[in-house]
Amino acid sequence: LMGDRTREVARLEGMLEDASIKLSSVAASLTSVSARAMLTALIQGERDPRVLAQLAKGKMRIKIPQLVEALTGHFNAQHAQLARTMLHRLELVELALAELDAVIAQACQPWAHQLELLQTIPGVGPKVAQVILAETGGDMSRFPSAEHLASWAGVAPGVHESAGKRTPVGAPHGNKWLTSMLVEAAGSVGRMKGANYLSAQFAQLTTRRGMSRAAVAVAHSMLVSVWFMLTRDEPYSDLGADWLRRRNDEAHTRRLVAQLERLGHTVVLDSAA
């Protein structure tokens, strides 16, 4: 159903583009309250972009000049008919989603504590927590270690070894439902811009390996945290956004000390200096 909703929104966006209406370039989502109000007015016959832009609510009102420009196009009766049917299908899908959300929430009641723990991880909301619980069963005793869990899910890096030579390869196939939700959560963490350890890890790996691999790596870190959290029955503990920098500084210090000692020097470190 979530896939159906995404596809219907994409169809709606494509139809608006055909009418030179660039609403999606200004509004965060075509399903937001402000966007729905503007689309409804368009369907009902309103064509003045200034009048349509005034329907913006809350924080969207500071974007009224951009909305006026985005809503200037050639939206006609045929576009209105298409938009009406697309919005109707969206409403049906959203109604079905709301009903299923209630069913899932009721089914997850026995694991309310575990769900609460999982949502302490940055980027993990109720739906992601529910998927983690549903796919793993919430019982970490099935997995001997966090590495086993990551490999089973398909977010662990693979390595081929032959004649003593190790070659890194892509992550193995695993639980596609769990992997897709974790990667989606990792993407949301990446937009937090240095607010925690996971966002710092995402930024560092994106620079070196690209956004896709960074998302999988952060998903791996999140799932490792899940194993320890559910095993120990404790909430997520963040290492801090500067942990990677501090670790690199400490490793660099150890390398320099080792070089000096190999040259015959005795090194005494003064942390206060």
PDB file of C-alpha atoms in Angstrom:
ATOM      1  CA  LEU A   1       0.000   0.000   0.000  1.00  0.00           C
ATOM      2  CA  MET A   2       2.843   2.392   0.737  1.00  0.00           C
ATOM      3  CA  GLY A   3       4.218   1.555  -2.707  1.00  0.00           C
ATOM      4  CA  ASP A   4       0.812   2.269  -4.235  1.00  0.00           C
ATOM      5  CA  ARG A   5       0.738   5.638  -2.497  1.00  0.00           C
ATOM      6  CA  THR A   6       4.214   6.512  -3.758  1.00  0.00           C
ATOM      7  CA  ARG A   7       3.300   5.554  -7.325  1.00  0.00           C
ATOM      8  CA  GLU A   8       0.062   7.557  -7.205  1.00  0.00           C
ATOM      9  CA  VAL A   9       1.904  10.646  -5.934  1.00  0.00           C
ATOM     10  CA  ALA A  10       4.442  10.211  -8.754  1.00  0.00           C
ATOM     11  CA  ARG A  11       1.587  10.074 -11.298  1.00  0.00           C
ATOM     12  CA  LEU A  12       0.076  13.216  -9.793  1.00  0.00           C
ATOM     13  CA  GLU A  13       3.415  15.012  -9.940  1.00  0.00           C
ATOM     14  CA  GLY A  14       3.897  13.989 -13.588  1.00  0.00           C
ATOM     15  CA  MET A  15       0.443  15.277 -14.503  1.00  0.00           C
ATOM     16  CA  LEU A  16       1.147  18.641 -12.802  1.00  0.00           C
ATOM     17  CA  GLU A  17       4.462  18.882 -14.646  1.00  0.00           C
ATOM     18  CA  ASP A  18       2.512  18.426 -17.887  1.00  0.00           C
ATOM     19  CA  ALA A  19       0.463  21.489 -16.879  1.00  0.00           C
ATOM     20  CA  SER A  20       3.682  23.410 -15.986  1.00  0.00           C
ATOM     21  CA  ILE A  21       2.656  23.416 -12.311  1.00  0.00           C
ATOM     22  CA  LYS A  22       5.836  23.012 -10.227  1.00  0.00           C
ATOM     23  CA  LEU A  23       4.179  22.661  -6.835  1.00  0.00           C
ATOM     24  CA  SER A  24       6.397  19.738  -5.797  1.00  0.00           C
ATOM     25  CA  SER A  25       9.512  21.926  -6.168  1.00  0.00           C
ATOM     26  CA  VAL A  26       8.262  24.212  -3.366  1.00  0.00           C
ATOM     27  CA  ALA A  27       6.029  22.016  -1.181  1.00  0.00           C
ATOM     28  CA  ALA A  28       7.711  19.244   0.782  1.00  0.00           C
ATOM     29  CA  SER A  29       4.980  16.829  -0.320  1.00  0.00           C
ATOM     30  CA  LEU A  30       1.956  16.877  -2.608  1.00  0.00           C
ATOM     31  CA  THR A  31       0.033  15.172   0.194  1.00  0.00           C
ATOM     32  CA  SER A  32       0.607  17.974   2.730  1.00  0.00           C
ATOM     33  CA  VAL A  33      -2.348  20.046   3.972  1.00  0.00           C
ATOM     34  CA  SER A  34      -1.286  23.139   2.012  1.00  0.00           C
ATOM     35  CA  ALA A  35      -0.668  21.212  -1.221  1.00  0.00           C
ATOM     36  CA  ARG A  36      -4.008  19.402  -0.924  1.00  0.00           C
ATOM     37  CA  ALA A  37      -5.823  22.726  -0.442  1.00  0.00           C
ATOM     38  CA  MET A  38      -4.202  24.190  -3.559  1.00  0.00           C
ATOM     39  CA  LEU A  39      -4.921  21.091  -5.643  1.00  0.00           C
ATOM     40  CA  THR A  40      -8.552  21.073  -4.513  1.00  0.00           C
ATOM     41  CA  ALA A  41      -8.907  24.719  -5.505  1.00  0.00           C
ATOM     42  CA  LEU A  42      -7.336  23.997  -8.903  1.00  0.00           C
ATOM     43  CA  ILE A  43      -9.790  21.142  -9.470  1.00  0.00           C
ATOM     44  CA  GLN A  44     -12.697  23.395  -8.512  1.00  0.00           C
ATOM     45  CA  GLY A  45     -11.682  25.934 -11.159  1.00  0.00           C
ATOM     46  CA  GLU A  46      -9.418  28.462  -9.420  1.00  0.00           C
ATOM     47  CA  ARG A  47      -6.536  29.430 -11.727  1.00  0.00           C
ATOM     48  CA  ASP A  48      -5.107  32.620 -10.194  1.00  0.00           C
ATOM     49  CA  PRO A  49      -1.677  31.629  -8.760  1.00  0.00           C
ATOM     50  CA  ARG A  50      -1.816  34.442  -6.191  1.00  0.00           C
ATOM     51  CA  VAL A  51      -5.135  33.218  -4.809  1.00  0.00           C
ATOM     52  CA  LEU A  52      -3.877  29.629  -4.782  1.00  0.00           C
ATOM     53  CA  ALA A  53      -0.638  30.600  -3.001  1.00  0.00           C
ATOM     54  CA  GLN A  54      -2.652  32.270  -0.206  1.00  0.00           C
ATOM     55  CA  LEU A  55      -4.022  28.825   0.699  1.00  0.00           C
ATOM     56  CA  ALA A  56      -0.614  27.959   2.153  1.00  0.00           C
ATOM     57  CA  LYS A  57      -0.650  27.225   5.876  1.00  0.00           C
ATOM     58  CA  GLY A  58       1.919  27.398   8.665  1.00  0.00           C
ATOM     59  CA  LYS A  59       5.555  27.496   7.597  1.00  0.00           C
ATOM     60  CA  MET A  60       4.560  27.285   3.929  1.00  0.00           C
ATOM     61  CA  ARG A  61       3.386  30.907   4.038  1.00  0.00           C
ATOM     62  CA  ILE A  62       6.958  32.196   3.945  1.00  0.00           C
ATOM     63  CA  LYS A  63       7.205  30.567   0.489  1.00  0.00           C
ATOM     64  CA  ILE A  64       4.243  32.410  -1.026  1.00  0.00           C
ATOM     65  CA  PRO A  65       6.365  34.227  -3.670  1.00  0.00           C
ATOM     66  CA  GLN A  66       7.856  30.905  -4.813  1.00  0.00           C
ATOM     67  CA  LEU A  67       4.392  29.311  -4.760  1.00  0.00           C
ATOM     68  CA  VAL A  68       2.984  32.027  -7.027  1.00  0.00           C
ATOM     69  CA  GLU A  69       5.689  31.257  -9.568  1.00  0.00           C
ATOM     70  CA  ALA A  70       5.288  27.467  -9.189  1.00  0.00           C
ATOM     71  CA  LEU A  71       1.506  27.630  -9.621  1.00  0.00           C
ATOM     72  CA  THR A  72       1.659  29.622 -12.852  1.00  0.00           C
ATOM     73  CA  GLY A  73       0.882  27.194 -15.673  1.00  0.00           C
ATOM     74  CA  HIS A  74      -1.842  25.981 -18.027  1.00  0.00           C
ATOM     75  CA  PHE A  75      -3.931  23.699 -15.795  1.00  0.00           C
ATOM     76  CA  ASN A  76      -7.135  22.866 -17.714  1.00  0.00           C
ATOM     77  CA  ALA A  77     -10.301  20.789 -17.321  1.00  0.00           C
ATOM     78  CA  GLN A  78      -8.594  17.586 -18.468  1.00  0.00           C
ATOM     79  CA  HIS A  79      -5.865  18.060 -15.839  1.00  0.00           C
ATOM     80  CA  ALA A  80      -8.573  18.685 -13.241  1.00  0.00           C
ATOM     81  CA  GLN A  81     -10.318  15.409 -14.090  1.00  0.00           C
ATOM     82  CA  LEU A  82      -7.061  13.454 -13.814  1.00  0.00           C
ATOM     83  CA  ALA A  83      -6.129  15.165 -10.546  1.00  0.00           C
ATOM     84  CA  ARG A  84      -9.580  14.420  -9.088  1.00  0.00           C
ATOM     85  CA  THR A  85      -9.311  10.697  -9.780  1.00  0.00           C
ATOM     86  CA  MET A  86      -5.711  10.520  -8.563  1.00  0.00           C
ATOM     87  CA  LEU A  87      -6.554  12.266  -5.287  1.00  0.00           C
ATOM     88  CA  HIS A  88      -9.538   9.931  -4.839  1.00  0.00           C
ATOM     89  CA  ARG A  89      -7.288   6.884  -5.245  1.00  0.00           C
ATOM     90  CA  LEU A  90      -4.816   8.428  -2.791  1.00  0.00           C
ATOM     91  CA  GLU A  91      -7.568   8.891  -0.231  1.00  0.00           C
ATOM     92  CA  LEU A  92      -8.601   5.231  -0.580  1.00  0.00           C
ATOM     93  CA  VAL A  93      -5.001   4.050  -0.141  1.00  0.00           C
ATOM     94  CA  GLU A  94      -4.476   6.322   2.875  1.00  0.00           C
ATOM     95  CA  LEU A  95      -7.696   5.045   4.450  1.00  0.00           C
ATOM     96  CA  ALA A  96      -6.530   1.437   3.994  1.00  0.00           C
ATOM     97  CA  LEU A  97      -3.115   2.359   5.435  1.00  0.00           C
ATOM     98  CA  ALA A  98      -4.732   3.949   8.493  1.00  0.00           C
ATOM     99  CA  GLU A  99      -6.779   0.808   9.112  1.00  0.00           C
ATOM    100  CA  LEU A 100      -3.716  -1.434   8.799  1.00  0.00           C
ATOM    101  CA  ASP A 101      -1.661   0.873  11.037  1.00  0.00           C
ATOM    102  CA  ALA A 102      -4.260   0.368  13.758  1.00  0.00           C
ATOM    103  CA  VAL A 103      -4.169  -3.420  13.286  1.00  0.00           C
ATOM    104  CA  ILE A 104      -0.358  -3.501  13.404  1.00  0.00           C
ATOM    105  CA  ALA A 105      -0.227  -1.225  16.456  1.00  0.00           C
ATOM    106  CA  GLN A 106      -2.628  -3.547  18.270  1.00  0.00           C
ATOM    107  CA  ALA A 107      -0.597  -6.631  17.293  1.00  0.00           C
ATOM    108  CA  CYS A 108       2.598  -4.975  18.583  1.00  0.00           C
ATOM    109  CA  GLN A 109       1.193  -4.198  22.040  1.00  0.00           C
ATOM    110  CA  PRO A 110       2.962  -7.166  23.722  1.00  0.00           C
ATOM    111  CA  TRP A 111       6.283  -5.697  22.529  1.00  0.00           C
ATOM    112  CA  ALA A 112       5.585  -2.091  23.511  1.00  0.00           C
ATOM    113  CA  HIS A 113       8.762  -1.915  25.629  1.00  0.00           C
ATOM    114  CA  GLN A 114      10.991  -3.163  22.802  1.00  0.00           C
ATOM    115  CA  LEU A 115       9.373  -0.706  20.384  1.00  0.00           C
ATOM    116  CA  GLU A 116      10.084   2.114  22.796  1.00  0.00           C
ATOM    117  CA  LEU A 117      13.733   1.075  23.073  1.00  0.00           C
ATOM    118  CA  LEU A 118      14.173   0.845  19.296  1.00  0.00           C
ATOM    119  CA  GLN A 119      12.816   4.351  18.760  1.00  0.00           C
ATOM    120  CA  THR A 120      15.690   5.795  20.801  1.00  0.00           C
ATOM    121  CA  ILE A 121      17.922   5.131  17.765  1.00  0.00           C
ATOM    122  CA  PRO A 122      18.208   8.277  15.598  1.00  0.00           C
ATOM    123  CA  GLY A 123      16.129   7.905  12.446  1.00  0.00           C
ATOM    124  CA  VAL A 124      14.027   5.019  13.773  1.00  0.00           C
ATOM    125  CA  GLY A 125      10.345   5.891  14.073  1.00  0.00           C
ATOM    126  CA  PRO A 126       7.330   3.731  14.897  1.00  0.00           C
ATOM    127  CA  LYS A 127       7.102   2.050  11.453  1.00  0.00           C
ATOM    128  CA  VAL A 128      10.802   1.208  11.261  1.00  0.00           C
ATOM    129  CA  ALA A 129      10.694  -0.135  14.817  1.00  0.00           C
ATOM    130  CA  GLN A 130       7.679  -2.286  13.934  1.00  0.00           C
ATOM    131  CA  VAL A 131       9.450  -3.743  10.892  1.00  0.00           C
ATOM    132  CA  ILE A 132      12.578  -4.533  12.944  1.00  0.00           C
ATOM    133  CA  LEU A 133      10.452  -6.280  15.547  1.00  0.00           C
ATOM    134  CA  ALA A 134       8.322  -8.136  12.984  1.00  0.00           C
ATOM    135  CA  GLU A 135      11.228  -9.416  10.900  1.00  0.00           C
ATOM    136  CA  THR A 136      13.567 -10.388  13.757  1.00  0.00           C
ATOM    137  CA  GLY A 137      10.882 -11.488  16.209  1.00  0.00           C
ATOM    138  CA  GLY A 138      12.464  -9.279  18.864  1.00  0.00           C
ATOM    139  CA  ASP A 139      14.342 -12.310  20.248  1.00  0.00           C
ATOM    140  CA  MET A 140      18.080 -11.786  19.810  1.00  0.00           C
ATOM    141  CA  SER A 141      18.914 -15.208  21.276  1.00  0.00           C
ATOM    142  CA  ARG A 142      18.307 -16.613  17.761  1.00  0.00           C
ATOM    143  CA  PHE A 143      21.429 -14.790  16.577  1.00  0.00           C
ATOM    144  CA  PRO A 144      24.743 -15.782  18.208  1.00  0.00           C
ATOM    145  CA  SER A 145      26.165 -12.288  17.661  1.00  0.00           C
ATOM    146  CA  ALA A 146      25.398  -8.895  16.164  1.00  0.00           C
ATOM    147  CA  GLU A 147      27.462  -9.909  13.122  1.00  0.00           C
ATOM    148  CA  HIS A 148      25.187 -12.921  12.520  1.00  0.00           C
ATOM    149  CA  LEU A 149      22.125 -10.647  12.650  1.00  0.00           C
ATOM    150  CA  ALA A 150      23.677  -8.163  10.193  1.00  0.00           C
ATOM    151  CA  SER A 151      24.644 -10.958   7.802  1.00  0.00           C
ATOM    152  CA  TRP A 152      21.184 -12.528   7.986  1.00  0.00           C
ATOM    153  CA  ALA A 153      19.573  -9.167   7.224  1.00  0.00           C
ATOM    154  CA  GLY A 154      21.907  -8.534   4.281  1.00  0.00           C
ATOM    155  CA  VAL A 155      23.649  -5.362   5.499  1.00  0.00           C
ATOM    156  CA  ALA A 156      27.017  -6.889   6.373  1.00  0.00           C
ATOM    157  CA  PRO A 157      29.918  -6.299   3.937  1.00  0.00           C
ATOM    158  CA  GLY A 158      30.958  -9.469   2.115  1.00  0.00           C
ATOM    159  CA  VAL A 159      34.534 -10.653   1.611  1.00  0.00           C
ATOM    160  CA  HIS A 160      35.797 -13.308  -0.794  1.00  0.00           C
ATOM    161  CA  GLU A 161      39.039 -15.016   0.200  1.00  0.00           C
ATOM    162  CA  SER A 162      41.159 -17.105  -2.141  1.00  0.00           C
ATOM    163  CA  ALA A 163      44.793 -18.156  -1.706  1.00  0.00           C
ATOM    164  CA  GLY A 164      45.110 -15.816   1.256  1.00  0.00           C
ATOM    165  CA  LYS A 165      43.868 -12.820  -0.724  1.00  0.00           C
ATOM    166  CA  ARG A 166      40.756 -11.096   0.600  1.00  0.00           C
ATOM    167  CA  THR A 167      38.532  -9.225  -1.866  1.00  0.00           C
ATOM    168  CA  PRO A 168      35.672  -7.039  -0.625  1.00  0.00           C
ATOM    169  CA  VAL A 169      32.340  -7.546  -2.403  1.00  0.00           C
ATOM    170  CA  GLY A 170      28.817  -6.210  -2.024  1.00  0.00           C
ATOM    171  CA  ALA A 171      26.571  -7.093   0.861  1.00  0.00           C
ATOM    172  CA  PRO A 172      24.926 -10.545   0.590  1.00  0.00           C
ATOM    173  CA  HIS A 173      21.249 -11.079  -0.070  1.00  0.00           C
ATOM    174  CA  GLY A 174      19.157 -11.028   3.065  1.00  0.00           C
ATOM    175  CA  ASN A 175      15.810  -9.919   4.452  1.00  0.00           C
ATOM    176  CA  LYS A 176      14.744  -7.326   1.870  1.00  0.00           C
ATOM    177  CA  TRP A 177      11.960  -5.865   4.001  1.00  0.00           C
ATOM    178  CA  LEU A 178      14.213  -5.198   6.964  1.00  0.00           C
ATOM    179  CA  THR A 179      17.090  -3.966   4.785  1.00  0.00           C
ATOM    180  CA  SER A 180      14.947  -1.514   2.834  1.00  0.00           C
ATOM    181  CA  MET A 181      13.510   0.038   6.001  1.00  0.00           C
ATOM    182  CA  LEU A 182      16.915   0.311   7.662  1.00  0.00           C
ATOM    183  CA  VAL A 183      18.421   1.933   4.561  1.00  0.00           C
ATOM    184  CA  GLU A 184      15.487   4.369   4.497  1.00  0.00           C
ATOM    185  CA  ALA A 185      16.104   5.180   8.170  1.00  0.00           C
ATOM    186  CA  ALA A 186      19.820   5.643   7.439  1.00  0.00           C
ATOM    187  CA  GLY A 187      18.914   8.147   4.734  1.00  0.00           C
ATOM    188  CA  SER A 188      16.905  10.195   7.227  1.00  0.00           C
ATOM    189  CA  VAL A 189      19.832  10.092   9.671  1.00  0.00           C
ATOM    190  CA  GLY A 190      22.113  11.372   6.911  1.00  0.00           C
ATOM    191  CA  ARG A 191      19.996  14.534   6.735  1.00  0.00           C
ATOM    192  CA  MET A 192      20.637  15.312  10.415  1.00  0.00           C
ATOM    193  CA  LYS A 193      23.991  16.890   9.520  1.00  0.00           C
ATOM    194  CA  GLY A 194      26.353  15.975  12.352  1.00  0.00           C
ATOM    195  CA  ALA A 195      23.735  15.777  15.111  1.00  0.00           C
ATOM    196  CA  ASN A 196      24.927  12.347  16.304  1.00  0.00           C
ATOM    197  CA  TYR A 197      27.391   9.523  15.602  1.00  0.00           C
ATOM    198  CA  LEU A 198      25.322   7.908  12.857  1.00  0.00           C
ATOM    199  CA  SER A 199      24.937  11.157  10.900  1.00  0.00           C
ATOM    200  CA  ALA A 200      28.690  11.806  11.206  1.00  0.00           C
ATOM    201  CA  GLN A 201      29.387   8.271   9.967  1.00  0.00           C
ATOM    202  CA  PHE A 202      27.025   8.796   7.022  1.00  0.00           C
ATOM    203  CA  ALA A 203      28.734  12.070   6.057  1.00  0.00           C
ATOM    204  CA  GLN A 204      32.249  10.603   6.277  1.00  0.00           C
ATOM    205  CA  LEU A 205      31.402   7.483   4.253  1.00  0.00           C
ATOM    206  CA  THR A 206      29.457   9.464   1.643  1.00  0.00           C
ATOM    207  CA  THR A 207      32.605  11.456   0.889  1.00  0.00           C
ATOM    208  CA  ARG A 208      34.733   8.338   0.422  1.00  0.00           C
ATOM    209  CA  ARG A 209      32.338   5.642  -0.852  1.00  0.00           C
ATOM    210  CA  GLY A 210      29.177   7.353  -2.104  1.00  0.00           C
ATOM    211  CA  MET A 211      25.702   7.802  -0.645  1.00  0.00           C
ATOM    212  CA  SER A 212      24.371   4.301  -1.402  1.00  0.00           C
ATOM    213  CA  ARG A 213      27.216   2.483   0.366  1.00  0.00           C
ATOM    214  CA  ALA A 214      27.084   4.974   3.219  1.00  0.00           C
ATOM    215  CA  ALA A 215      23.382   4.207   3.736  1.00  0.00           C
ATOM    216  CA  VAL A 216      24.043   0.447   3.882  1.00  0.00           C
ATOM    217  CA  ALA A 217      26.948   0.961   6.307  1.00  0.00           C
ATOM    218  CA  VAL A 218      24.846   3.123   8.619  1.00  0.00           C
ATOM    219  CA  ALA A 219      22.015   0.568   8.386  1.00  0.00           C
ATOM    220  CA  HIS A 220      24.582  -2.041   9.509  1.00  0.00           C
ATOM    221  CA  SER A 221      25.565   0.124  12.498  1.00  0.00           C
ATOM    222  CA  MET A 222      21.915   0.586  13.432  1.00  0.00           C
ATOM    223  CA  LEU A 223      21.220  -3.155  13.307  1.00  0.00           C
ATOM    224  CA  VAL A 224      24.296  -3.924  15.414  1.00  0.00           C
ATOM    225  CA  SER A 225      22.956  -1.443  17.969  1.00  0.00           C
ATOM    226  CA  VAL A 226      19.567  -3.195  17.821  1.00  0.00           C
ATOM    227  CA  TRP A 227      21.158  -6.533  18.745  1.00  0.00           C
ATOM    228  CA  PHE A 228      22.947  -5.086  21.804  1.00  0.00           C
ATOM    229  CA  MET A 229      19.955  -2.990  22.882  1.00  0.00           C
ATOM    230  CA  LEU A 230      17.477  -5.884  22.803  1.00  0.00           C
ATOM    231  CA  THR A 231      19.991  -8.315  24.286  1.00  0.00           C
ATOM    232  CA  ARG A 232      20.838  -6.004  27.198  1.00  0.00           C
ATOM    233  CA  ASP A 233      17.371  -4.402  27.435  1.00  0.00           C
ATOM    234  CA  GLU A 234      18.757  -0.873  27.318  1.00  0.00           C
ATOM    235  CA  PRO A 235      18.150   2.240  25.149  1.00  0.00           C
ATOM    236  CA  TYR A 236      20.479   3.506  22.442  1.00  0.00           C
ATOM    237  CA  SER A 237      23.627   5.239  23.680  1.00  0.00           C
ATOM    238  CA  ASP A 238      25.118   7.672  21.170  1.00  0.00           C
ATOM    239  CA  LEU A 239      28.911   7.851  20.849  1.00  0.00           C
ATOM    240  CA  GLY A 240      28.753  11.519  19.855  1.00  0.00           C
ATOM    241  CA  ALA A 241      29.149  13.320  16.549  1.00  0.00           C
ATOM    242  CA  ASP A 242      32.897  13.843  17.190  1.00  0.00           C
ATOM    243  CA  TRP A 243      33.680  10.215  18.049  1.00  0.00           C
ATOM    244  CA  LEU A 244      35.170   9.389  14.634  1.00  0.00           C
ATOM    245  CA  ARG A 245      37.392  12.465  14.762  1.00  0.00           C
ATOM    246  CA  ARG A 246      38.544  11.645  18.289  1.00  0.00           C
ATOM    247  CA  ARG A 247      39.253   8.041  17.304  1.00  0.00           C
ATOM    248  CA  ASN A 248      41.312   9.174  14.320  1.00  0.00           C
ATOM    249  CA  ASP A 249      43.257  11.643  16.490  1.00  0.00           C
ATOM    250  CA  GLU A 250      44.030   8.918  19.032  1.00  0.00           C
ATOM    251  CA  ALA A 251      45.131   6.477  16.332  1.00  0.00           C
ATOM    252  CA  HIS A 252      47.364   9.139  14.780  1.00  0.00           C
ATOM    253  CA  THR A 253      48.905   9.808  18.181  1.00  0.00           C
ATOM    254  CA  ARG A 254      49.657   6.105  18.673  1.00  0.00           C
ATOM    255  CA  ARG A 255      51.311   5.887  15.258  1.00  0.00           C
ATOM    256  CA  LEU A 256      53.548   8.876  15.993  1.00  0.00           C
ATOM    257  CA  VAL A 257      54.514   7.500  19.420  1.00  0.00           C
ATOM    258  CA  ALA A 258      55.385   4.125  17.871  1.00  0.00           C
ATOM    259  CA  GLN A 259      57.589   5.793  15.248  1.00  0.00           C
ATOM    260  CA  LEU A 260      59.495   7.753  17.902  1.00  0.00           C
ATOM    261  CA  GLU A 261      59.960   4.666  20.050  1.00  0.00           C
ATOM    262  CA  ARG A 262      61.328   2.726  17.069  1.00  0.00           C
ATOM    263  CA  LEU A 263      63.912   5.501  16.714  1.00  0.00           C
ATOM    264  CA  GLY A 264      65.017   4.918  20.321  1.00  0.00           C
ATOM    265  CA  HIS A 265      63.161   7.767  22.025  1.00  0.00           C
ATOM    266  CA  THR A 266      61.156   7.518  25.216  1.00  0.00           C
ATOM    267  CA  VAL A 267      57.841   9.276  24.815  1.00  0.00           C
ATOM    268  CA  VAL A 268      55.827  10.729  27.681  1.00  0.00           C
ATOM    269  CA  LEU A 269      52.427  12.140  26.716  1.00  0.00           C
ATOM    270  CA  ASP A 270      51.103  15.141  28.622  1.00  0.00           C
ATOM    271  CA  SER A 271      47.367  15.418  27.938  1.00  0.00           C
ATOM    272  CA  ALA A 272      47.235  18.889  29.481  1.00  0.00           C
ATOM    273  CA  ALA A 273      49.734  20.323  26.971  1.00  0.00           C
TER     274      ALA A 273
END
